[in-house]
């Protein structure tokens, strides 16, 4: 796998360090107040420790967007999810199983929990994770397989992947995408997706369309920025990736969440202090993408990232400085159906 020469791109801090608590909401009763500081990683980078004092939030924070009824509500799954260590929720289509990342020191692990009798089980390390720097799990729309990123060696006897995209002189874990099929007894063994997709040492944050088309992040040497790429799946094989044209080639994009029918995509865009950009949505218009729409200051105030669509297709889960949030996309979806542009 080649590693193109490039200017070092310093990625903003991925997670903030805050103490928070949430009150219960809907089907997701929250955890108790946390008194922990959390270390703040860069994506794929070694952890950079900060000690940031923050007041405990004693009431549920609900962010409202420019649209009436569009809110961000905290998600903890009855205390299973902890805001100081967990991120990027990914559910199976029936909502009975959830994967997510758990950070412990400089290590990241994919965790799994199950919903049994309306309660979530204690999370366990997924059968395919635990040894390497694993993150960003995502489940296919039909639930038959899942993908995740890992720095694990791609060939027997080779070394873990490393990269230096996120700061001059900084060597950090790399990432390639791996597949795990669902079996009658759980989940199978990880399979590397191969060089068509994994053409570099940092191929990150997969999202899966209904026809198995793959969207992911990769360095764009032309624009010297992280961009999205799309690889169609035909006859059991991924095809040569094409860049997804969203904005200028130099505009930094992070964490795509593609709709099953590829009619819209949710993502982070731009570079902001302490975050991965502004949360936006764009709609497909024929063979190209329309102008991205910002989701507004209120929904961006917690610096959200790591978008994953809920199984219902009209809610999105994001991770912010103070925890994981669920955001309804209904106002934007309705406006798109009615050929209206939502107000800024």
XYZ file of C-alpha atoms in Angstrom:
344
model
C 0.000 0.000 0.000
C 1.371 3.361 -0.925
C 1.560 6.374 1.309
C 1.542 9.606 -0.671
C 3.744 12.517 0.286
C 1.665 15.322 1.703
C 1.638 18.329 3.931
C 0.848 17.421 7.499
C -2.781 18.116 8.288
C -3.378 18.725 11.947
C -6.771 17.319 12.773
C -8.792 19.040 15.474
C -9.384 17.366 18.801
C -11.820 14.504 18.415
C -13.394 14.482 21.842
C -13.610 17.093 24.568
C -13.074 16.537 28.261
C -16.192 17.343 30.213
C -18.164 16.075 33.147
C -21.834 15.655 32.543
C -25.021 13.915 33.537
C -28.320 13.412 31.768
C -31.860 12.915 32.882
C -33.904 10.131 31.354
C -35.603 10.603 27.992
C -37.753 8.447 25.783
C -36.541 4.825 25.827
C -33.026 5.704 26.858
C -32.726 6.341 30.616
C -29.432 7.999 31.310
C -26.407 7.299 33.395
C -25.540 8.807 36.731
C -23.479 12.008 36.794
C -19.906 11.380 35.780
C -17.017 12.836 37.724
C -14.330 11.613 35.348
C -12.167 13.673 33.068
C -11.703 12.058 29.733
C -8.617 12.031 27.585
C -9.083 13.580 24.186
C -7.855 11.594 21.180
C -7.270 12.720 17.645
C -8.744 10.377 15.047
C -6.272 7.555 14.702
C -3.686 9.550 16.637
C -2.021 8.848 19.936
C -3.907 10.326 22.872
C -3.188 13.856 23.959
C -4.133 14.378 27.577
C -5.844 17.534 28.698
C -7.242 18.514 32.043
C -10.196 20.751 31.371
C -12.447 21.772 34.217
C -16.140 21.714 33.373
C -19.223 22.176 35.490
C -21.507 19.195 35.988
C -24.652 19.582 33.958
C -27.532 18.947 36.342
C -30.371 19.138 33.862
C -30.819 17.405 30.536
C -29.282 19.429 27.746
C -31.578 19.496 24.732
C -30.264 21.333 21.691
C -32.898 22.759 19.381
C -32.208 23.567 15.749
C -33.679 26.264 13.557
C -36.677 23.977 13.046
C -39.409 23.475 15.581
C -39.207 19.925 16.844
C -35.647 19.232 15.688
C -33.701 18.453 18.844
C -30.642 16.574 20.040
C -31.397 14.238 22.919
C -28.767 12.361 24.956
C -28.405 8.612 24.568
C -26.935 6.340 27.255
C -29.039 3.166 26.858
C -29.844 2.945 30.537
C -26.294 3.651 31.642
C -24.639 1.216 29.245
C -23.087 4.097 27.317
C -20.666 6.294 29.252
C -19.997 9.835 28.005
C -16.402 9.790 29.220
C -15.292 6.776 27.166
C -17.796 5.661 24.490
C -18.691 6.889 21.009
C -20.086 6.085 17.535
C -23.166 3.934 18.147
C -24.137 1.489 15.392
C -27.314 -0.607 15.707
C -28.421 -3.750 13.903
C -31.598 -3.195 11.810
C -33.911 -4.638 14.480
C -32.334 -2.450 17.167
C -31.508 -5.438 19.370
C -27.715 -5.172 19.159
C -25.435 -2.157 19.332
C -21.737 -1.765 18.563
C -19.673 1.192 19.724
C -16.114 2.318 20.488
C -14.721 2.303 23.998
C -11.552 4.274 24.768
C -9.179 3.191 27.519
C -5.948 5.141 27.675
C -4.282 5.007 24.256
C -6.409 2.045 23.161
C -9.753 1.786 21.358
C -11.929 -1.313 21.308
C -15.195 -2.227 19.582
C -17.811 -3.167 22.180
C -21.130 -5.002 21.769
C -24.314 -5.019 23.864
C -27.742 -6.634 23.412
C -31.262 -5.528 24.267
C -33.010 -8.246 26.284
C -36.478 -7.780 27.836
C -36.275 -4.004 27.306
C -32.930 -3.758 29.083
C -29.430 -3.482 27.653
C -26.852 -6.068 28.634
C -23.477 -5.175 30.073
C -21.191 -4.345 27.114
C -18.531 -6.861 26.190
C -15.535 -6.651 23.901
C -16.647 -7.804 20.453
C -15.272 -11.226 19.535
C -13.132 -9.740 16.759
C -11.708 -6.831 18.788
C -9.526 -6.206 21.835
C -5.949 -6.503 20.591
C -5.606 -3.679 18.075
C -6.715 -0.068 17.721
C -10.268 -0.765 16.477
C -12.991 1.826 16.002
C -15.945 3.116 13.961
C -18.128 -0.006 13.633
C -21.053 0.176 11.215
C -23.719 -2.427 10.382
C -25.039 -3.040 6.862
C -28.692 -2.034 6.273
C -29.713 -5.711 5.986
C -27.760 -6.675 9.117
C -25.801 -9.436 7.383
C -22.354 -7.967 8.057
C -20.553 -5.100 9.716
C -17.406 -3.101 8.999
C -14.870 -1.423 11.260
C -11.477 0.304 11.066
C -8.306 -1.153 12.531
C -4.560 -0.635 12.579
C -4.070 -4.429 12.763
C -1.566 -5.978 10.332
C -3.087 -6.642 6.936
C -0.867 -9.634 6.193
C 0.511 -12.393 8.461
C 3.800 -11.299 9.977
C 3.449 -7.647 9.000
C 3.413 -4.716 11.408
C 0.407 -2.655 12.574
C -0.464 0.266 10.316
C 0.817 3.728 11.185
C 0.275 7.139 9.623
C 1.308 10.764 10.082
C -1.523 12.685 8.458
C -2.532 14.532 11.626
C 0.540 16.483 12.618
C 4.138 16.957 11.565
C 6.376 14.382 13.193
C 3.478 12.543 14.859
C 3.216 8.828 14.184
C -0.207 7.451 15.029
C -2.283 4.321 14.413
C -3.288 3.846 10.806
C -6.607 2.417 9.648
C -7.923 -0.044 7.096
C -11.470 -1.354 6.761
C -12.339 -4.906 7.790
C -15.535 -6.933 7.339
C -17.193 -9.329 9.783
C -20.120 -11.484 8.612
C -23.052 -12.376 10.834
C -23.334 -16.098 11.533
C -25.924 -18.333 13.147
C -23.913 -18.143 16.368
C -22.963 -14.469 16.352
C -20.201 -12.850 14.308
C -17.409 -14.387 12.256
C -13.734 -13.597 11.729
C -12.532 -10.219 10.408
C -11.662 -10.129 6.697
C -9.535 -7.348 5.213
C -11.331 -5.619 2.323
C -8.252 -5.691 0.070
C -6.315 -3.087 -1.864
C -9.171 -1.755 -4.026
C -10.609 -0.089 -0.920
C -7.585 -0.164 1.398
C -5.180 1.613 -0.931
C -3.454 3.648 1.789
C -2.510 3.379 5.465
C -5.460 5.537 6.520
C -8.823 4.416 5.111
C -11.405 5.396 7.679
C -15.050 5.536 8.793
C -17.062 3.279 6.507
C -20.744 3.812 5.713
C -22.822 1.229 3.838
C -25.658 1.838 1.360
C -28.510 -0.582 0.773
C -26.870 -2.005 -2.360
C -23.573 -2.459 -0.414
C -21.940 0.566 -2.002
C -19.226 1.713 0.392
C -18.504 5.306 1.426
C -15.374 6.122 3.421
C -12.716 8.742 4.223
C -9.356 8.956 2.489
C -6.671 11.566 1.992
C -7.109 13.638 -1.180
C -3.626 14.552 -2.381
C -5.027 17.144 -4.809
C -6.765 19.165 -2.126
C -4.514 18.134 0.766
C -7.569 17.285 2.851
C -9.625 14.329 4.029
C -12.416 13.623 1.552
C -15.121 11.022 0.909
C -14.811 8.212 -1.591
C -17.420 5.852 -2.988
C -16.856 2.247 -4.063
C -19.717 0.429 -5.794
C -20.205 -3.275 -5.010
C -20.794 -5.444 -8.086
C -20.633 -9.209 -8.522
C -19.221 -9.615 -5.040
C -16.371 -7.168 -5.612
C -15.725 -3.565 -4.692
C -15.037 -1.328 -7.665
C -12.384 1.381 -8.004
C -13.335 4.219 -5.635
C -14.460 7.589 -6.953
C -14.294 10.822 -5.002
C -17.642 12.076 -3.713
C -17.915 15.672 -4.864
C -19.092 17.695 -1.870
C -17.691 21.206 -1.915
C -14.143 22.098 -2.936
C -11.342 19.511 -3.121
C -9.567 21.395 -0.326
C -12.549 21.234 2.032
C -12.056 18.795 4.873
C -14.830 16.190 5.266
C -15.308 13.703 8.089
C -17.492 10.764 9.060
C -20.025 10.091 6.268
C -23.421 8.568 7.057
C -25.066 7.564 3.786
C -28.788 6.880 3.445
C -29.608 3.288 2.370
C -30.938 4.595 -0.968
C -28.034 7.092 -1.253
C -30.511 9.980 -1.407
C -28.752 11.965 1.323
C -25.585 12.002 3.385
C -24.815 13.435 6.843
C -21.247 14.445 7.660
C -18.860 16.968 9.223
C -17.313 19.651 7.070
C -14.616 22.278 7.528
C -12.071 22.846 10.255
C -13.058 24.298 13.598
C -11.158 24.652 16.850
C -11.575 21.557 19.003
C -13.875 19.758 16.563
C -14.161 17.913 13.276
C -16.178 20.567 11.482
C -19.829 21.544 11.252
C -22.547 18.901 11.040
C -24.229 19.093 7.636
C -26.579 17.229 5.331
C -26.563 17.057 1.527
C -29.119 15.577 -0.871
C -28.489 13.740 -4.095
C -29.669 15.597 -7.181
C -29.512 13.260 -10.160
C -25.895 12.231 -10.655
C -24.433 14.839 -8.324
C -24.818 16.186 -4.786
C -26.650 19.368 -3.920
C -25.230 22.126 -1.773
C -24.577 20.928 1.796
C -26.873 22.425 4.437
C -25.630 23.257 7.909
C -27.746 21.805 10.720
C -27.509 25.019 12.711
C -25.632 26.449 15.672
C -27.680 24.704 18.354
C -27.149 21.217 16.952
C -23.463 22.000 16.424
C -22.780 23.454 19.868
C -21.475 20.161 21.295
C -19.072 19.773 18.329
C -20.707 16.560 17.017
C -18.906 13.983 14.911
C -19.098 10.263 14.106
C -22.494 10.244 12.365
C -24.358 6.934 12.070
C -27.923 6.689 10.814
C -30.443 4.948 13.030
C -32.207 1.879 11.576
C -35.314 4.031 10.950
C -33.345 6.112 8.437
C -34.531 9.486 9.692
C -32.548 9.850 12.927
C -28.796 10.156 13.248
C -26.534 9.357 16.198
C -23.554 11.646 16.752
C -20.874 11.927 19.418
C -20.149 15.288 21.007
C -17.934 16.712 23.724
C -20.390 15.720 26.439
C -21.810 12.456 25.130
C -23.793 10.747 22.385
C -26.859 12.423 20.878
C -29.808 11.437 18.721
C -30.940 14.035 16.175
C -34.084 13.878 14.079
C -33.505 14.641 10.392
C -37.234 14.882 9.643
C -37.292 18.671 9.035
C -34.567 18.411 6.382
C -36.028 15.275 4.813
C -39.479 16.868 4.623
C -38.075 20.052 3.105
C -36.214 18.000 0.497
C -39.366 16.036 -0.429
C -41.253 19.320 -0.840
C -38.437 20.926 -2.846
C -37.977 23.532 -0.143
C -34.759 24.826 1.351
C -34.847 24.908 5.136
C -34.223 28.332 6.695
C -30.719 29.028 8.003
